[in-house]
XYZ file of C-alpha atoms in Angstrom:
354
model
C -131.754 21.201 71.384
C -129.781 17.852 69.984
C -132.788 17.253 67.308
C -133.418 20.690 66.098
C -129.077 20.724 65.446
C -128.612 17.215 63.563
C -131.524 18.413 61.098
C -129.622 21.544 60.376
C -126.028 19.629 59.820
C -127.564 16.935 57.288
C -128.888 19.906 55.300
C -125.954 21.569 55.233
C -124.550 18.064 54.110
C -127.055 17.531 51.594
C -126.575 21.168 49.952
C -122.935 21.106 49.561
C -123.270 17.125 47.978
C -125.696 19.071 45.497
C -123.293 21.170 44.635
C -120.452 19.230 44.275
C -122.391 17.806 41.753
C -123.398 20.748 39.891
C -120.030 21.909 39.585
C -119.088 18.573 37.749
C -121.933 18.215 35.813
C -121.537 21.989 34.777
C -117.743 22.051 33.615
C -118.299 20.546 30.044
C -114.844 21.834 28.938
C -112.462 19.836 31.249
C -112.381 16.363 29.577
C -113.372 13.023 32.575
C -109.557 12.282 31.580
C -107.602 15.012 33.380
C -105.990 16.077 29.524
C -106.337 19.635 28.230
C -109.591 21.453 27.256
C -110.646 21.945 23.634
C -113.242 23.936 21.935
C -112.336 27.413 23.525
C -114.751 29.639 25.254
C -118.556 30.655 23.997
C -120.340 33.392 24.609
C -123.130 33.180 27.490
C -125.963 35.257 23.825
C -124.767 32.693 21.791
C -122.889 29.307 22.215
C -120.211 30.582 19.645
C -116.655 31.030 19.521
C -115.802 34.769 19.184
C -113.375 35.147 16.172
C -109.979 36.246 16.872
C -108.879 39.517 16.550
C -106.488 40.112 13.213
C -102.931 40.659 12.560
C -102.490 44.290 12.047
C -101.507 44.774 8.834
C -97.797 46.405 8.680
C -97.020 49.650 6.251
C -94.200 51.757 6.318
C -93.849 54.993 5.268
C -90.581 55.973 3.587
C -90.913 59.224 1.787
C -88.735 63.287 0.312
C -89.844 65.598 2.997
C -91.536 66.257 6.870
C -94.680 64.964 7.562
C -96.557 68.043 8.475
C -95.532 69.856 5.002
C -98.027 70.720 4.002
C -97.334 69.313 0.805
C -96.212 65.945 -1.418
C -95.675 63.699 2.172
C -98.330 64.927 4.535
C -100.703 63.979 1.630
C -99.641 60.421 1.652
C -98.980 61.000 5.670
C -103.171 62.307 6.408
C -104.568 59.057 4.364
C -102.698 56.359 5.747
C -103.886 57.790 9.433
C -107.458 58.158 7.850
C -107.591 54.352 7.276
C -105.712 53.131 10.196
C -108.118 51.760 11.900
C -110.674 50.834 9.650
C -107.783 48.800 7.507
C -106.646 47.982 11.644
C -102.962 49.283 10.322
C -99.267 49.300 12.009
C -98.086 52.764 10.572
C -94.119 52.691 10.530
C -92.713 56.280 9.549
C -89.218 57.732 7.865
C -89.521 60.999 6.782
C -87.204 63.874 5.766
C -85.162 60.827 3.283
C -84.735 63.362 0.017
C -81.421 61.838 -0.073
C -82.037 58.338 -2.073
C -79.725 56.694 -0.554
C -80.786 56.783 3.098
C -83.871 56.100 1.607
C -83.170 52.846 -0.175
C -81.258 52.234 3.423
C -84.963 52.513 4.806
C -86.941 50.272 1.892
C -84.525 47.431 2.494
C -84.736 47.248 6.119
C -88.163 47.907 6.417
C -88.717 44.468 3.852
C -86.075 42.378 6.461
C -88.095 43.286 8.950
C -91.079 41.352 7.288
C -93.464 44.766 6.928
C -96.696 44.122 4.946
C -96.176 46.826 2.604
C -93.680 49.338 1.705
C -94.686 52.423 -0.127
C -91.763 54.324 -1.291
C -93.709 57.961 -1.762
C -91.444 59.723 -3.766
C -90.907 59.291 -7.766
C -87.284 59.501 -7.421
C -87.100 55.968 -5.243
C -87.976 54.209 -8.455
C -84.560 52.333 -8.697
C -84.784 51.997 -5.167
C -87.524 50.295 -6.031
C -87.079 48.034 -8.791
C -83.547 46.613 -7.156
C -85.109 46.085 -3.548
C -89.113 44.301 -4.338
C -86.959 41.627 -6.431
C -85.211 40.511 -3.468
C -88.652 40.313 -1.426
C -91.135 38.502 -3.214
C -92.790 38.056 0.154
C -92.904 41.710 0.629
C -95.909 44.250 -1.333
C -94.464 47.553 -2.207
C -95.699 50.689 -3.342
C -94.468 54.189 -4.860
C -95.513 57.332 -6.961
C -95.765 59.004 -8.691
C -95.842 56.444 -11.421
C -96.897 54.583 -13.345
C -94.453 51.687 -13.313
C -94.422 48.841 -12.129
C -91.258 47.262 -13.319
C -93.768 44.419 -14.236
C -93.064 43.211 -10.983
C -95.693 41.064 -9.401
C -94.949 42.096 -5.697
C -95.142 46.369 -6.983
C -97.986 48.754 -7.078
C -97.634 52.177 -8.782
C -99.982 54.759 -7.841
C -100.108 58.503 -9.367
C -101.958 61.528 -9.576
C -103.899 63.145 -12.132
C -102.622 66.221 -11.191
C -103.371 67.919 -14.645
C -107.062 68.293 -14.183
C -106.879 69.819 -10.546
C -104.188 72.463 -11.869
C -106.403 73.420 -15.050
C -109.357 74.323 -12.655
C -107.009 76.088 -10.115
C -105.624 78.200 -14.122
C -109.675 78.237 -15.040
C -109.714 80.256 -11.313
C -106.028 82.069 -11.803
C -107.216 83.148 -15.400
C -109.921 84.683 -14.446
C -108.530 86.422 -10.492
C -105.602 88.637 -12.217
C -105.789 91.821 -13.084
C -102.335 92.996 -13.737
C -102.227 89.491 -16.308
C -99.046 87.849 -15.257
C -99.416 84.646 -13.198
C -96.030 83.395 -11.626
C -96.025 79.175 -11.276
C -92.866 77.779 -8.557
C -91.997 74.451 -9.860
C -89.310 72.120 -8.615
C -88.513 69.505 -11.392
C -90.066 68.549 -14.697
C -91.415 65.120 -13.224
C -94.235 63.033 -12.282
C -96.654 64.447 -10.874
C -95.017 68.471 -10.989
C -94.348 68.486 -14.514
C -98.067 67.541 -14.823
C -99.508 69.991 -12.484
C -98.149 72.593 -13.575
C -99.225 71.987 -16.996
C -102.269 71.779 -16.468
C -102.702 74.926 -14.722
C -101.585 76.511 -18.017
C -103.763 74.917 -19.884
C -106.692 76.096 -17.605
C -105.471 79.824 -18.293
C -105.103 79.250 -21.778
C -108.391 78.071 -22.227
C -109.816 81.358 -20.071
C -107.978 83.897 -21.049
C -105.009 83.458 -23.919
C -103.876 86.618 -23.270
C -102.534 86.050 -19.266
C -99.059 85.428 -19.782
C -97.573 82.380 -17.124
C -94.186 81.977 -16.420
C -92.343 78.884 -14.859
C -89.459 78.316 -13.033
C -88.440 74.861 -12.376
C -85.744 75.586 -9.398
C -84.659 71.947 -9.881
C -85.049 70.509 -6.507
C -88.375 69.857 -4.385
C -87.102 70.470 -1.137
C -84.930 73.876 -1.708
C -87.403 77.039 0.647
C -84.834 79.631 -0.460
C -84.733 79.144 -4.161
C -88.618 78.676 -4.163
C -88.746 81.861 -2.378
C -86.089 83.591 -4.785
C -88.201 82.275 -7.754
C -91.586 83.765 -6.146
C -89.782 87.155 -5.183
C -88.907 87.275 -8.894
C -91.866 86.554 -10.170
C -93.380 89.855 -7.995
C -90.520 92.080 -9.737
C -92.348 91.256 -13.053
C -95.887 92.125 -11.474
C -97.240 88.816 -11.016
C -100.786 89.232 -8.782
C -101.938 85.077 -8.951
C -99.227 82.679 -8.519
C -99.044 79.039 -7.358
C -96.420 76.009 -7.186
C -95.314 72.576 -6.189
C -93.621 69.947 -3.676
C -92.586 71.177 -0.228
C -90.694 73.903 -0.922
C -93.243 75.970 -1.533
C -93.509 76.687 1.695
C -90.953 79.457 0.963
C -92.791 80.898 -2.412
C -95.466 81.074 0.193
C -94.080 83.748 2.498
C -93.421 85.604 -0.789
C -96.982 86.307 -1.724
C -97.987 86.600 1.664
C -95.224 89.717 1.899
C -96.739 90.946 -1.332
C -100.477 90.893 -0.951
C -100.205 87.365 -4.546
C -102.669 85.582 -4.127
C -102.004 81.401 -3.748
C -103.125 78.358 -4.863
C -102.258 75.474 -3.318
C -101.860 71.929 -4.491
C -101.386 68.244 -2.977
C -102.573 69.324 0.746
C -104.870 72.436 1.227
C -101.604 75.437 2.075
C -104.689 77.526 3.550
C -103.734 78.045 6.983
C -99.763 78.504 5.911
C -101.579 82.201 4.390
C -105.176 82.607 5.231
C -105.175 85.857 3.125
C -104.072 85.036 0.259
C -104.620 81.225 -0.305
C -107.170 80.859 -2.701
C -108.365 77.118 -2.793
C -106.227 74.371 -3.103
C -105.674 70.579 -4.910
C -106.026 67.856 -2.750
C -104.581 64.446 -2.844
C -106.630 62.296 -1.431
C -104.441 58.783 -1.914
C -107.193 57.046 0.451
C -108.716 56.387 -3.149
C -105.510 53.926 -4.904
C -104.816 52.892 -1.395
C -107.571 50.961 -0.501
C -107.715 49.137 -4.000
C -103.520 48.353 -2.780
C -105.064 47.589 1.095
C -107.743 45.126 -0.678
C -105.682 43.578 -3.285
C -102.949 42.615 -0.541
C -105.737 40.969 1.859
C -106.879 39.208 -1.174
C -103.618 38.085 -1.782
C -102.472 40.317 -4.764
C -99.230 41.421 -3.489
C -99.202 43.931 -6.353
C -98.537 43.665 -10.259
C -101.129 46.853 -10.499
C -101.162 51.065 -11.144
C -103.640 52.971 -9.831
C -104.673 56.865 -10.737
C -106.269 59.830 -8.367
C -108.005 62.027 -10.930
C -111.252 64.409 -10.407
C -113.997 61.929 -11.239
C -113.234 58.995 -8.141
C -113.105 61.723 -5.824
C -108.857 61.275 -4.827
C -108.840 64.946 -6.174
C -110.544 67.694 -4.613
C -110.923 71.860 -5.471
C -110.764 72.950 -1.689
C -111.714 76.669 -1.482
C -110.338 78.938 1.277
C -113.677 80.145 2.248
C -112.019 83.052 3.803
C -110.289 83.989 -0.184
C -113.908 85.856 -2.128
C -113.721 84.567 -5.497
C -116.519 85.885 -7.497
C -118.963 84.115 -8.017
C -118.247 84.170 -12.242
C -115.393 83.205 -11.955
C -116.307 80.158 -9.106
C -119.007 78.950 -11.986
C -116.443 78.561 -14.258
C -114.321 76.771 -12.448
C -117.288 74.767 -11.240
C -118.021 73.626 -14.822
C -114.112 72.884 -14.898
C -114.579 70.802 -12.888
C -117.730 68.841 -14.048
C -116.733 69.401 -17.663
C -113.703 67.182 -16.170
C -115.385 64.407 -14.287
C -117.540 64.094 -16.871
C -114.873 63.760 -20.146
C -115.672 67.160 -22.842
C -113.133 68.454 -20.783
C -110.130 67.309 -21.435
C -106.218 69.255 -20.836
C -104.753 68.142 -23.121
C -101.364 67.268 -21.159
C -99.403 64.019 -21.364
C -96.464 62.970 -19.213
C -92.992 63.331 -21.314
C -90.772 62.578 -18.969
């Protein structure tokens, strides 16, 4: 009995010694002199050091209206969110900053906080960007809709060839109107809003010169009441088709819906506001230019370039409302206009004058 117990004791001792030796040989990360380990953690399958997760690109968006305005601001907000995961974006938003001085404060604050990219989404913010970007040469700025980088190497500019989508929707509108009177609610004659209105008029003219297009610029991007008032004046003038630009158009769409007047949207898809009367929307896909800007920053270029979205590069898309029955011949004419504008065989004849 004692001999058996002795044998089991020797075996246990031998196992313990072997375990100690194995542990010492296997711990190659611990240096013999007791210093800190080097070389990092390795993966069991490949023995390679896993890549460190990259730091997110910090992006700030400053915008004049709400992120759910179904117009100008939402078009950019949606684009950023579309790229957020793939490009590892950390997004901060300051919206409803229609007062330029308030927007300038936000722009400066984000730049001071070290954001990688500060987007001033509004042509009215140009002066602020020009001033602040010069003070923060290590921060990238982007602003639109405009094409001017102010000659600064850390400013990107972006714009929309909205006259193209406007032209297509003008073709559609000319084919739908029975009263031969169309109303257009414009904000201020500047930027993509002006291009859209002028392109829309050109599309109507090219399709049916007998149609009268009445334009009312309210002088505001955000005054919903003024937009509604303009729309009511068009209803009184027997307009049976309307369109308009900027975040204020929710007022005009409400009036159009009440009076069964067909509506064409721009910037964002506005079907949800009045699915019974919205025919189609020119939708901005700013992710097309945002991708170029982000690629530039990651390559070390903080700015100095201007980009444009249009029908050809997919930055502008005509999205039809499936609930609105567009006659086949009218849609065929619109599709032909898209093809012509994309190939260059059709030109809107519109140039931005301010």
